[in-house]
Amino acid sequence: MAVVDTIWQDIKNNESGSVLGFILNDDKLKLMDEELSDIFGSSDNYSEDFIPMDYWDIAAEVESDLYKCAINRLINGKKDNFYEKLFHIYQSGGWPCGWEGKYPDGEIIAYVPMNGS
């Protein structure tokens, strides 16, 4: 039986809180956040090939992660941090889905489909 050191959703909630917290204190960032939210929330901005139907059940999570990656870049630029790592995994065709080790030590666990599907 495996022992869970860190719960993935807890990491994502903490990381998103630290990124989204910046927005609450800056009216200019709030406006940009609203615009990004509209872009990422609109199905018109995704091709039918964005996520194959076999993985449609994770579409909302992927959309949320990519939105937070964009917010992270808006606030922090391309610094090596949690959301940059998530972005690189998505960019390479993977799905970040867990954490191995006790956070912040350890690493992201990613699922990478065979043959890109």
mmCIF file of N, CA and C in Angstrom:
data_model
loop_
_atom_site.group_PDB
_atom_site.id
_atom_site.type_symbol
_atom_site.label_atom_id
_atom_site.label_comp_id
_atom_site.label_asym_id
_atom_site.label_seq_id
_atom_site.Cartn_x
_atom_site.Cartn_y
_atom_site.Cartn_z
ATOM 1 N N MET A 1 0.836 -1.178 0.000
ATOM 2 C CA MET A 1 0.000 0.000 0.000
ATOM 3 C C MET A 1 0.888 1.252 0.000
ATOM 4 N N ALA A 2 0.625 2.160 -0.930
ATOM 5 C CA ALA A 2 1.414 3.388 -1.059
ATOM 6 C C ALA A 2 0.999 4.419 -0.012
ATOM 7 N N VAL A 3 1.972 5.160 0.460
ATOM 8 C CA VAL A 3 1.716 6.231 1.404
ATOM 9 C C VAL A 3 1.695 7.549 0.637
ATOM 10 N N VAL A 4 0.655 8.339 0.848
ATOM 11 C CA VAL A 4 0.534 9.620 0.165
ATOM 12 C C VAL A 4 1.182 10.689 1.030
ATOM 13 N N ASP A 5 2.270 11.297 0.510
ATOM 14 C CA ASP A 5 2.937 12.376 1.225
ATOM 15 C C ASP A 5 2.205 13.699 1.043
ATOM 16 N N THR A 6 1.710 13.900 -0.136
ATOM 17 C CA THR A 6 1.114 15.177 -0.486
ATOM 18 C C THR A 6 -0.102 14.939 -1.372
ATOM 19 N N ILE A 7 -1.165 15.682 -1.123
ATOM 20 C CA ILE A 7 -2.372 15.564 -1.940
ATOM 21 C C ILE A 7 -2.295 16.586 -3.071
ATOM 22 N N TRP A 8 -2.388 16.105 -4.290
ATOM 23 C CA TRP A 8 -2.229 16.921 -5.489
ATOM 24 C C TRP A 8 -3.167 18.127 -5.491
ATOM 25 N N GLN A 9 -4.414 17.904 -5.174
ATOM 26 C CA GLN A 9 -5.373 19.006 -5.211
ATOM 27 C C GLN A 9 -5.012 20.079 -4.186
ATOM 28 N N ASP A 10 -4.458 19.684 -3.039
ATOM 29 C CA ASP A 10 -4.017 20.664 -2.039
ATOM 30 C C ASP A 10 -2.887 21.534 -2.590
ATOM 31 N N ILE A 11 -1.949 20.923 -3.288
ATOM 32 C CA ILE A 11 -0.846 21.682 -3.895
ATOM 33 C C ILE A 11 -1.407 22.687 -4.891
ATOM 34 N N LYS A 12 -2.292 22.218 -5.761
ATOM 35 C CA LYS A 12 -2.848 23.104 -6.773
ATOM 36 C C LYS A 12 -3.655 24.234 -6.136
ATOM 37 N N ASN A 13 -4.403 23.950 -5.089
ATOM 38 C CA ASN A 13 -5.170 24.996 -4.412
ATOM 39 C C ASN A 13 -4.250 26.033 -3.777
ATOM 40 N N ASN A 14 -3.191 25.581 -3.119
ATOM 41 C CA ASN A 14 -2.245 26.515 -2.503
ATOM 42 C C ASN A 14 -1.530 27.365 -3.542
ATOM 43 N N GLU A 15 -1.074 26.737 -4.616
ATOM 44 C CA GLU A 15 -0.371 27.461 -5.668
ATOM 45 C C GLU A 15 -1.301 28.459 -6.370
ATOM 46 N N SER A 16 -2.527 28.047 -6.641
ATOM 47 C CA SER A 16 -3.448 28.977 -7.308
ATOM 48 C C SER A 16 -3.799 30.134 -6.377
ATOM 49 N N GLY A 17 -3.910 29.874 -5.088
ATOM 50 C CA GLY A 17 -4.179 30.941 -4.132
ATOM 51 C C GLY A 17 -3.086 31.982 -4.123
ATOM 52 N N SER A 18 -1.838 31.535 -4.216
ATOM 53 C CA SER A 18 -0.735 32.495 -4.203
ATOM 54 C C SER A 18 -0.697 33.323 -5.487
ATOM 55 N N VAL A 19 -1.068 32.725 -6.611
ATOM 56 C CA VAL A 19 -1.079 33.462 -7.875
ATOM 57 C C VAL A 19 -2.311 34.372 -7.955
ATOM 58 N N LEU A 20 -3.478 33.820 -7.645
ATOM 59 C CA LEU A 20 -4.706 34.596 -7.771
ATOM 60 C C LEU A 20 -4.811 35.682 -6.707
ATOM 61 N N GLY A 21 -4.095 35.531 -5.599
ATOM 62 C CA GLY A 21 -4.098 36.537 -4.548
ATOM 63 C C GLY A 21 -3.575 37.884 -5.026
ATOM 64 N N PHE A 22 -2.649 37.889 -5.956
ATOM 65 C CA PHE A 22 -2.117 39.136 -6.504
ATOM 66 C C PHE A 22 -3.207 39.945 -7.204
ATOM 67 N N ILE A 23 -4.136 39.247 -7.844
ATOM 68 C CA ILE A 23 -5.166 39.891 -8.642
ATOM 69 C C ILE A 23 -6.122 40.704 -7.768
ATOM 70 N N LEU A 24 -6.411 40.201 -6.590
ATOM 71 C CA LEU A 24 -7.374 40.866 -5.715
ATOM 72 C C LEU A 24 -6.947 42.260 -5.306
ATOM 73 N N ASN A 25 -5.667 42.533 -5.306
ATOM 74 C CA ASN A 25 -5.149 43.818 -4.845
ATOM 75 C C ASN A 25 -4.761 44.776 -5.962
ATOM 76 N N ASP A 26 -5.102 44.453 -7.201
ATOM 77 C CA ASP A 26 -4.663 45.286 -8.320
ATOM 78 C C ASP A 26 -5.785 45.365 -9.362
ATOM 79 N N ASP A 27 -6.365 46.552 -9.533
ATOM 80 C CA ASP A 27 -7.490 46.718 -10.454
ATOM 81 C C ASP A 27 -7.110 46.411 -11.904
ATOM 82 N N LYS A 28 -5.901 46.765 -12.300
ATOM 83 C CA LYS A 28 -5.453 46.478 -13.665
ATOM 84 C C LYS A 28 -5.366 44.959 -13.886
ATOM 85 N N LEU A 29 -4.829 44.239 -12.890
ATOM 86 C CA LEU A 29 -4.756 42.783 -12.995
ATOM 87 C C LEU A 29 -6.152 42.154 -12.979
ATOM 88 N N LYS A 30 -7.080 42.736 -12.227
ATOM 89 C CA LYS A 30 -8.460 42.225 -12.199
ATOM 90 C C LYS A 30 -9.074 42.274 -13.595
ATOM 91 N N LEU A 31 -8.850 43.379 -14.288
ATOM 92 C CA LEU A 31 -9.384 43.527 -15.641
ATOM 93 C C LEU A 31 -8.759 42.497 -16.578
ATOM 94 N N MET A 32 -7.451 42.332 -16.496
ATOM 95 C CA MET A 32 -6.764 41.347 -17.340
ATOM 96 C C MET A 32 -7.232 39.935 -16.993
ATOM 97 N N ASP A 33 -7.457 39.674 -15.714
ATOM 98 C CA ASP A 33 -7.949 38.372 -15.276
ATOM 99 C C ASP A 33 -9.326 38.088 -15.872
ATOM 100 N N GLU A 34 -10.191 39.085 -15.873
ATOM 101 C CA GLU A 34 -11.525 38.902 -16.458
ATOM 102 C C GLU A 34 -11.429 38.575 -17.940
ATOM 103 N N GLU A 35 -10.535 39.269 -18.644
ATOM 104 C CA GLU A 35 -10.356 39.010 -20.070
ATOM 105 C C GLU A 35 -9.824 37.595 -20.306
ATOM 106 N N LEU A 36 -8.826 37.196 -19.527
ATOM 107 C CA LEU A 36 -8.285 35.834 -19.665
ATOM 108 C C LEU A 36 -9.339 34.792 -19.322
ATOM 109 N N SER A 37 -10.114 35.041 -18.302
ATOM 110 C CA SER A 37 -11.166 34.113 -17.904
ATOM 111 C C SER A 37 -12.177 33.927 -19.038
ATOM 112 N N ASP A 38 -12.551 35.018 -19.698
ATOM 113 C CA ASP A 38 -13.471 34.932 -20.831
ATOM 114 C C ASP A 38 -12.874 34.122 -21.972
ATOM 115 N N ILE A 39 -11.592 34.345 -22.239
ATOM 116 C CA ILE A 39 -10.913 33.621 -23.323
ATOM 117 C C ILE A 39 -10.855 32.129 -23.018
ATOM 118 N N PHE A 40 -10.393 31.788 -21.811
ATOM 119 C CA PHE A 40 -10.240 30.372 -21.467
ATOM 120 C C PHE A 40 -11.579 29.682 -21.243
ATOM 121 N N GLY A 41 -12.613 30.444 -20.872
ATOM 122 C CA GLY A 41 -13.919 29.855 -20.600
ATOM 123 C C GLY A 41 -14.786 29.660 -21.826
ATOM 124 N N SER A 42 -14.384 30.229 -22.948
ATOM 125 C CA SER A 42 -15.191 30.139 -24.157
ATOM 126 C C SER A 42 -14.819 28.915 -24.982
ATOM 127 N N SER A 43 -15.797 28.082 -25.266
ATOM 128 C CA SER A 43 -15.535 26.889 -26.075
ATOM 129 C C SER A 43 -15.158 27.263 -27.513
ATOM 130 N N ASP A 44 -15.439 28.499 -27.924
ATOM 131 C CA ASP A 44 -15.065 28.952 -29.273
ATOM 132 C C ASP A 44 -13.554 29.011 -29.454
ATOM 133 N N ASN A 45 -12.812 29.037 -28.358
ATOM 134 C CA ASN A 45 -11.354 29.165 -28.434
ATOM 135 C C ASN A 45 -10.617 27.833 -28.418
ATOM 136 N N TYR A 46 -11.347 26.732 -28.511
ATOM 137 C CA TYR A 46 -10.722 25.404 -28.511
ATOM 138 C C TYR A 46 -11.137 24.662 -29.763
ATOM 139 N N SER A 47 -10.153 24.070 -30.425
ATOM 140 C CA SER A 47 -10.486 23.244 -31.580
ATOM 141 C C SER A 47 -11.027 21.914 -31.071
ATOM 142 N N GLU A 48 -11.656 21.171 -31.943
ATOM 143 C CA GLU A 48 -12.194 19.865 -31.553
ATOM 144 C C GLU A 48 -11.084 18.896 -31.189
ATOM 145 N N ASP A 49 -9.856 19.192 -31.622
ATOM 146 C CA ASP A 49 -8.729 18.314 -31.331
ATOM 147 C C ASP A 49 -7.982 18.711 -30.059
ATOM 148 N N PHE A 50 -8.476 19.731 -29.339
ATOM 149 C CA PHE A 50 -7.783 20.214 -28.143
ATOM 150 C C PHE A 50 -7.565 19.080 -27.145
ATOM 151 N N ILE A 51 -8.609 18.374 -26.817
ATOM 152 C CA ILE A 51 -8.509 17.195 -25.956
ATOM 153 C C ILE A 51 -9.298 16.081 -26.632
ATOM 154 N N PRO A 52 -8.626 14.969 -26.950
ATOM 155 C CA PRO A 52 -9.345 13.845 -27.569
ATOM 156 C C PRO A 52 -10.495 13.377 -26.673
ATOM 157 N N MET A 53 -11.552 12.886 -27.271
ATOM 158 C CA MET A 53 -12.742 12.457 -26.521
ATOM 159 C C MET A 53 -12.413 11.442 -25.427
ATOM 160 N N ASP A 54 -11.372 10.646 -25.605
ATOM 161 C CA ASP A 54 -10.988 9.667 -24.585
ATOM 162 C C ASP A 54 -10.629 10.335 -23.265
ATOM 163 N N TYR A 55 -10.248 11.607 -23.312
ATOM 164 C CA TYR A 55 -9.804 12.334 -22.112
ATOM 165 C C TYR A 55 -10.712 13.515 -21.787
ATOM 166 N N TRP A 56 -11.917 13.536 -22.324
ATOM 167 C CA TRP A 56 -12.816 14.675 -22.153
ATOM 168 C C TRP A 56 -13.168 14.929 -20.685
ATOM 169 N N ASP A 57 -13.122 13.902 -19.850
ATOM 170 C CA ASP A 57 -13.479 14.068 -18.438
ATOM 171 C C ASP A 57 -12.490 14.946 -17.673
ATOM 172 N N ILE A 58 -11.318 15.217 -18.235
ATOM 173 C CA ILE A 58 -10.351 16.102 -17.572
ATOM 174 C C ILE A 58 -10.285 17.478 -18.228
ATOM 175 N N ALA A 59 -11.162 17.740 -19.192
ATOM 176 C CA ALA A 59 -11.104 18.991 -19.954
ATOM 177 C C ALA A 59 -11.209 20.216 -19.052
ATOM 178 N N ALA A 60 -12.121 20.222 -18.094
ATOM 179 C CA ALA A 60 -12.288 21.387 -17.215
ATOM 180 C C ALA A 60 -11.040 21.607 -16.364
ATOM 181 N N GLU A 61 -10.412 20.529 -15.920
ATOM 182 C CA GLU A 61 -9.182 20.662 -15.138
ATOM 183 C C GLU A 61 -8.049 21.223 -15.990
ATOM 184 N N VAL A 62 -7.918 20.738 -17.207
ATOM 185 C CA VAL A 62 -6.876 21.226 -18.113
ATOM 186 C C VAL A 62 -7.108 22.706 -18.403
ATOM 187 N N GLU A 63 -8.352 23.068 -18.701
ATOM 188 C CA GLU A 63 -8.690 24.468 -18.964
ATOM 189 C C GLU A 63 -8.313 25.348 -17.769
ATOM 190 N N SER A 64 -8.652 24.911 -16.571
ATOM 191 C CA SER A 64 -8.339 25.666 -15.354
ATOM 192 C C SER A 64 -6.831 25.794 -15.151
ATOM 193 N N ASP A 65 -6.109 24.701 -15.364
ATOM 194 C CA ASP A 65 -4.649 24.738 -15.214
ATOM 195 C C ASP A 65 -4.015 25.711 -16.202
ATOM 196 N N LEU A 66 -4.448 25.661 -17.458
ATOM 197 C CA LEU A 66 -3.856 26.534 -18.471
ATOM 198 C C LEU A 66 -4.199 27.997 -18.208
ATOM 199 N N TYR A 67 -5.402 28.250 -17.717
ATOM 200 C CA TYR A 67 -5.784 29.606 -17.318
ATOM 201 C C TYR A 67 -4.850 30.108 -16.218
ATOM 202 N N LYS A 68 -4.584 29.275 -15.228
ATOM 203 C CA LYS A 68 -3.694 29.676 -14.135
ATOM 204 C C LYS A 68 -2.248 29.810 -14.609
ATOM 205 N N CYS A 69 -1.849 29.020 -15.592
ATOM 206 C CA CYS A 69 -0.521 29.196 -16.195
ATOM 207 C C CYS A 69 -0.422 30.576 -16.841
ATOM 208 N N ALA A 70 -1.486 30.994 -17.517
ATOM 209 C CA ALA A 70 -1.487 32.316 -18.151
ATOM 210 C C ALA A 70 -1.447 33.421 -17.099
ATOM 211 N N ILE A 71 -2.224 33.287 -16.035
ATOM 212 C CA ILE A 71 -2.214 34.273 -14.943
ATOM 213 C C ILE A 71 -0.823 34.325 -14.318
ATOM 214 N N ASN A 72 -0.221 33.167 -14.109
ATOM 215 C CA ASN A 72 1.123 33.109 -13.542
ATOM 216 C C ASN A 72 2.110 33.896 -14.402
ATOM 217 N N ARG A 73 2.039 33.698 -15.722
ATOM 218 C CA ARG A 73 2.945 34.425 -16.617
ATOM 219 C C ARG A 73 2.667 35.922 -16.584
ATOM 220 N N LEU A 74 1.401 36.284 -16.471
ATOM 221 C CA LEU A 74 1.032 37.692 -16.384
ATOM 222 C C LEU A 74 1.684 38.335 -15.158
ATOM 223 N N ILE A 75 1.682 37.627 -14.053
ATOM 224 C CA ILE A 75 2.200 38.163 -12.792
ATOM 225 C C ILE A 75 3.708 37.978 -12.654
ATOM 226 N N ASN A 76 4.209 36.783 -12.989
ATOM 227 C CA ASN A 76 5.599 36.425 -12.698
ATOM 228 C C ASN A 76 6.519 36.350 -13.909
ATOM 229 N N GLY A 77 5.981 36.438 -15.109
ATOM 230 C CA GLY A 77 6.807 36.222 -16.288
ATOM 231 C C GLY A 77 7.142 34.742 -16.421
ATOM 232 N N LYS A 78 8.253 34.425 -17.055
ATOM 233 C CA LYS A 78 8.638 33.032 -17.287
ATOM 234 C C LYS A 78 9.597 32.518 -16.214
ATOM 235 N N LYS A 79 9.314 32.796 -14.957
ATOM 236 C CA LYS A 79 10.146 32.281 -13.869
ATOM 237 C C LYS A 79 9.907 30.791 -13.694
ATOM 238 N N ASP A 80 10.935 30.095 -13.269
ATOM 239 C CA ASP A 80 10.819 28.659 -13.020
ATOM 240 C C ASP A 80 10.034 28.454 -11.727
ATOM 241 N N ASN A 81 8.746 28.147 -11.883
ATOM 242 C CA ASN A 81 7.896 27.908 -10.721
ATOM 243 C C ASN A 81 6.881 26.817 -11.056
ATOM 244 N N PHE A 82 5.989 26.565 -10.145
ATOM 245 C CA PHE A 82 5.014 25.481 -10.276
ATOM 246 C C PHE A 82 4.239 25.558 -11.600
ATOM 247 N N TYR A 83 3.686 26.722 -11.903
ATOM 248 C CA TYR A 83 2.849 26.816 -13.105
ATOM 249 C C TYR A 83 3.648 26.780 -14.401
ATOM 250 N N GLU A 84 4.885 27.223 -14.385
ATOM 251 C CA GLU A 84 5.733 27.054 -15.571
ATOM 252 C C GLU A 84 5.999 25.576 -15.814
ATOM 253 N N LYS A 85 6.213 24.827 -14.733
ATOM 254 C CA LYS A 85 6.428 23.379 -14.877
ATOM 255 C C LYS A 85 5.177 22.709 -15.436
ATOM 256 N N LEU A 86 3.992 23.103 -14.925
ATOM 257 C CA LEU A 86 2.744 22.547 -15.468
ATOM 258 C C LEU A 86 2.624 22.861 -16.952
ATOM 259 N N PHE A 87 2.904 24.107 -17.300
ATOM 260 C CA PHE A 87 2.785 24.510 -18.698
ATOM 261 C C PHE A 87 3.679 23.678 -19.606
ATOM 262 N N HIS A 88 4.908 23.443 -19.193
ATOM 263 C CA HIS A 88 5.837 22.656 -20.020
ATOM 264 C C HIS A 88 5.355 21.212 -20.170
ATOM 265 N N ILE A 89 4.738 20.675 -19.136
ATOM 266 C CA ILE A 89 4.185 19.319 -19.249
ATOM 267 C C ILE A 89 3.046 19.301 -20.264
ATOM 268 N N TYR A 90 2.118 20.262 -20.143
ATOM 269 C CA TYR A 90 1.021 20.339 -21.116
ATOM 270 C C TYR A 90 1.556 20.570 -22.525
ATOM 271 N N GLN A 91 2.533 21.449 -22.653
ATOM 272 C CA GLN A 91 3.115 21.767 -23.954
ATOM 273 C C GLN A 91 3.721 20.528 -24.616
ATOM 274 N N SER A 92 4.236 19.613 -23.805
ATOM 275 C CA SER A 92 4.840 18.401 -24.359
ATOM 276 C C SER A 92 3.819 17.279 -24.564
ATOM 277 N N GLY A 93 2.535 17.567 -24.319
ATOM 278 C CA GLY A 93 1.488 16.572 -24.566
ATOM 279 C C GLY A 93 1.114 15.743 -23.367
ATOM 280 N N GLY A 94 1.616 16.101 -22.181
ATOM 281 C CA GLY A 94 1.305 15.355 -20.973
ATOM 282 C C GLY A 94 0.191 15.989 -20.160
ATOM 283 N N TRP A 95 -0.191 15.295 -19.096
ATOM 284 C CA TRP A 95 -1.196 15.792 -18.163
ATOM 285 C C TRP A 95 -0.623 15.669 -16.759
ATOM 286 N N PRO A 96 -0.310 16.814 -16.107
ATOM 287 C CA PRO A 96 0.184 16.763 -14.731
ATOM 288 C C PRO A 96 -0.941 16.320 -13.804
ATOM 289 N N CYS A 97 -0.709 15.242 -13.051
ATOM 290 C CA CYS A 97 -1.826 14.656 -12.307
ATOM 291 C C CYS A 97 -1.477 14.232 -10.888
ATOM 292 N N GLY A 98 -0.300 14.559 -10.408
ATOM 293 C CA GLY A 98 0.041 14.166 -9.045
ATOM 294 C C GLY A 98 1.400 14.685 -8.635
ATOM 295 N N TRP A 99 1.752 14.385 -7.412
ATOM 296 C CA TRP A 99 3.038 14.814 -6.855
ATOM 297 C C TRP A 99 3.679 13.639 -6.149
ATOM 298 N N GLU A 100 4.947 13.431 -6.420
ATOM 299 C CA GLU A 100 5.709 12.385 -5.742
ATOM 300 C C GLU A 100 6.627 13.053 -4.726
ATOM 301 N N GLY A 101 6.504 12.668 -3.477
ATOM 302 C CA GLY A 101 7.318 13.242 -2.415
ATOM 303 C C GLY A 101 6.510 14.186 -1.551
ATOM 304 N N LYS A 102 7.206 14.822 -0.637
ATOM 305 C CA LYS A 102 6.565 15.790 0.255
ATOM 306 C C LYS A 102 6.823 17.183 -0.304
ATOM 307 N N TYR A 103 5.766 17.887 -0.631
ATOM 308 C CA TYR A 103 5.873 19.205 -1.257
ATOM 309 C C TYR A 103 6.533 20.199 -0.316
ATOM 310 N N PRO A 104 7.443 21.029 -0.780
ATOM 311 C CA PRO A 104 7.822 21.304 -2.168
ATOM 312 C C PRO A 104 8.934 20.414 -2.706
ATOM 313 N N ASP A 105 9.469 19.521 -1.873
ATOM 314 C CA ASP A 105 10.455 18.569 -2.386
ATOM 315 C C ASP A 105 9.722 17.521 -3.215
ATOM 316 N N GLY A 106 10.404 16.937 -4.123
ATOM 317 C CA GLY A 106 9.787 15.941 -4.980
ATOM 318 C C GLY A 106 9.565 16.485 -6.371
ATOM 319 N N GLU A 107 8.602 15.882 -7.066
ATOM 320 C CA GLU A 107 8.357 16.300 -8.443
ATOM 321 C C GLU A 107 6.944 15.978 -8.878
ATOM 322 N N ILE A 108 6.547 16.640 -9.956
ATOM 323 C CA ILE A 108 5.223 16.434 -10.532
ATOM 324 C C ILE A 108 5.173 15.083 -11.215
ATOM 325 N N ILE A 109 4.068 14.395 -11.058
ATOM 326 C CA ILE A 109 3.803 13.148 -11.783
ATOM 327 C C ILE A 109 2.938 13.537 -12.981
ATOM 328 N N ALA A 110 3.308 13.067 -14.155
ATOM 329 C CA ALA A 110 2.549 13.402 -15.363
ATOM 330 C C ALA A 110 2.190 12.137 -16.132
ATOM 331 N N TYR A 111 0.994 12.133 -16.665
ATOM 332 C CA TYR A 111 0.544 11.075 -17.555
ATOM 333 C C TYR A 111 0.832 11.544 -18.979
ATOM 334 N N VAL A 112 1.498 10.719 -19.752
ATOM 335 C CA VAL A 112 1.781 11.034 -21.148
ATOM 336 C C VAL A 112 1.197 9.909 -21.990
ATOM 337 N N PRO A 113 0.144 10.219 -22.772
ATOM 338 C CA PRO A 113 -0.485 9.176 -23.578
ATOM 339 C C PRO A 113 0.462 8.617 -24.642
ATOM 340 N N MET A 114 0.292 7.376 -24.943
ATOM 341 C CA MET A 114 1.072 6.734 -26.012
ATOM 342 C C MET A 114 0.626 7.301 -27.356
ATOM 343 N N ASN A 115 1.573 7.551 -28.241
ATOM 344 C CA ASN A 115 1.301 8.011 -29.607
ATOM 345 C C ASN A 115 0.500 9.300 -29.651
ATOM 346 N N GLY A 116 0.581 10.128 -28.612
ATOM 347 C CA GLY A 116 -0.096 11.425 -28.612
ATOM 348 C C GLY A 116 -1.593 11.343 -28.563
ATOM 349 N N SER A 117 -2.183 10.214 -28.197
ATOM 350 C CA SER A 117 -3.656 10.125 -28.138
ATOM 351 C C SER A 117 -4.119 9.648 -26.790
#
